[in-house]
């Protein structure tokens, strides 16, 4: 059982627990409160898990009420948020009570948004049940819902605790292990090559406890330095400038899109900064079954979507590029660099 702590201004804000079986940690964190009322939010795919955790809490004398939101991104809608606000209000929920979100990144994003806004903020905990959630989405206090654009509205709000049960992650289907591998490899490329080496050795058979602990350690370190993404936190967006554009235009999954995005931004890194790791990066992505190209996208649409990227500033488009592995830089990119990125993924 490993614990990581996110601190804001030197004060501990969020504890992340990684281990096998997290019921004891759940009861421990819930038990630090005087209130006994808990609302457990889940999706249809995580209802069984939510029931198990609710049972453990009821056994400890908590009063638990549950609410199921729609699956996947359908949960990240303001209408769903409003439904949950009503449910909490009708349940007599106060600022002393606790919301627990059980699910993947979409569920924790919406649970965090609800927690950060209901009554101007109530305590929240997450139980992250996907690898993307465990290595990325549940960590770092960003929450959000989709309006026209993805994550268009959100608040920074830290869950008091994030619990990650590796036994649940081990049972995930390969498709979800692959999605998570894209984000874990991203963390590897920008900061911790031991993650990359693990996937090179064992592909999807990697030891997920080690991968999650290493990824969480990097993300916690970055967030502790720059919670509100005014500087260093931007490095976590490696592969995401092109990746988000691919995701929007093709409707591919986030992990697949980020993999293609990292191939493109690896090529851009070579063109702009002389990065020499392009082939190694492509090889490991391919080894875990992630795509290297998006033949269903066009350069024109991807470029148009990239122009809306959040990292853009008054001087133009910016990307996180690698000088070498574990040495990322947020830089302005010229047309030739964008061209190299597109050529790297066969975009014309
Ligand atoms: N807040 C952040 O910093 C941050 C960072 C990265 C991603 N995100 C967000 O996270 C979301 C992606 O997260 P995701 O990849 O976990 O997707 P997801 O939450 O949509 O989960 C993927 C699918 O797996 C199902 N699922 C969840 N747990 C499962 C389990 N244990 N077994 C089987 N199926 C399970 C879900 O119901 C869903 O159908 C996106 O909305 C993205 O914007 C947020
Ligand atoms: Zn991502």
PDB file of N, CA, C and O in Angstrom, residues 281-292:
ATOM      1  N   UNK A 281      10.111   5.583 -29.463  1.00  0.00           N
ATOM      2  CA  UNK A 281       8.762   5.929 -29.029  1.00  0.00           C
ATOM      3  C   UNK A 281       7.718   5.191 -29.876  1.00  0.00           C
ATOM      4  O   UNK A 281       6.779   4.591 -29.348  1.00  0.00           O
ATOM      5  N   UNK A 282       7.914   5.225 -31.187  1.00  0.00           N
ATOM      6  CA  UNK A 282       6.970   4.525 -32.076  1.00  0.00           C
ATOM      7  C   UNK A 282       6.932   3.041 -31.751  1.00  0.00           C
ATOM      8  O   UNK A 282       5.870   2.426 -31.714  1.00  0.00           O
ATOM      9  N   UNK A 283       8.105   2.458 -31.525  1.00  0.00           N
ATOM     10  CA  UNK A 283       8.190   1.007 -31.311  1.00  0.00           C
ATOM     11  C   UNK A 283       7.398   0.581 -30.067  1.00  0.00           C
ATOM     12  O   UNK A 283       6.648  -0.393 -30.110  1.00  0.00           O
ATOM     13  N   UNK A 284       7.533   1.329 -28.978  1.00  0.00           N
ATOM     14  CA  UNK A 284       6.854   0.888 -27.752  1.00  0.00           C
ATOM     15  C   UNK A 284       5.346   1.127 -27.857  1.00  0.00           C
ATOM     16  O   UNK A 284       4.535   0.312 -27.378  1.00  0.00           O
ATOM     17  N   UNK A 285       4.943   2.197 -28.508  1.00  0.00           N
ATOM     18  CA  UNK A 285       3.500   2.429 -28.697  1.00  0.00           C
ATOM     19  C   UNK A 285       2.903   1.281 -29.516  1.00  0.00           C
ATOM     20  O   UNK A 285       1.825   0.750 -29.196  1.00  0.00           O
ATOM     21  N   UNK A 286       3.621   0.888 -30.565  1.00  0.00           N
ATOM     22  CA  UNK A 286       3.152  -0.200 -31.422  1.00  0.00           C
ATOM     23  C   UNK A 286       3.102  -1.513 -30.645  1.00  0.00           C
ATOM     24  O   UNK A 286       2.165  -2.298 -30.788  1.00  0.00           O
ATOM     25  N   UNK A 287       4.100  -1.715 -29.799  1.00  0.00           N
ATOM     26  CA  UNK A 287       4.179  -2.950 -29.021  1.00  0.00           C
ATOM     27  C   UNK A 287       2.971  -3.144 -28.101  1.00  0.00           C
ATOM     28  O   UNK A 287       2.522  -4.268 -27.888  1.00  0.00           O
ATOM     29  N   UNK A 288       2.435  -2.049 -27.556  1.00  0.00           N
ATOM     30  CA  UNK A 288       1.264  -2.227 -26.687  1.00  0.00           C
ATOM     31  C   UNK A 288      -0.046  -2.167 -27.483  1.00  0.00           C
ATOM     32  O   UNK A 288      -1.121  -2.261 -26.914  1.00  0.00           O
ATOM     33  N   UNK A 289       0.080  -2.020 -28.809  1.00  0.00           N
ATOM     34  CA  UNK A 289      -1.113  -2.067 -29.664  1.00  0.00           C
ATOM     35  C   UNK A 289      -1.766  -0.722 -29.904  1.00  0.00           C
ATOM     36  O   UNK A 289      -2.920  -0.650 -30.342  1.00  0.00           O
ATOM     37  N   UNK A 290      -1.041   0.362 -29.613  1.00  0.00           N
ATOM     38  CA  UNK A 290      -1.606   1.695 -29.869  1.00  0.00           C
ATOM     39  C   UNK A 290      -1.319   2.107 -31.312  1.00  0.00           C
ATOM     40  O   UNK A 290      -0.317   1.704 -31.905  1.00  0.00           O
ATOM     41  N   UNK A 291      -2.206   2.925 -31.906  1.00  0.00           N
ATOM     42  CA  UNK A 291      -2.016   3.314 -33.309  1.00  0.00           C
ATOM     43  C   UNK A 291      -0.940   4.392 -33.463  1.00  0.00           C
ATOM     44  O   UNK A 291      -0.683   5.158 -32.538  1.00  0.00           O
ATOM     45  N   UNK A 292      -0.322   4.431 -34.648  1.00  0.00           N
ATOM     46  CA  UNK A 292       0.732   5.416 -34.939  1.00  0.00           C
ATOM     47  C   UNK A 292       0.249   6.449 -35.942  1.00  0.00           C
ATOM     48  O   UNK A 292       0.933   7.429 -36.218  1.00  0.00           O
TER      49      UNK A 292
END
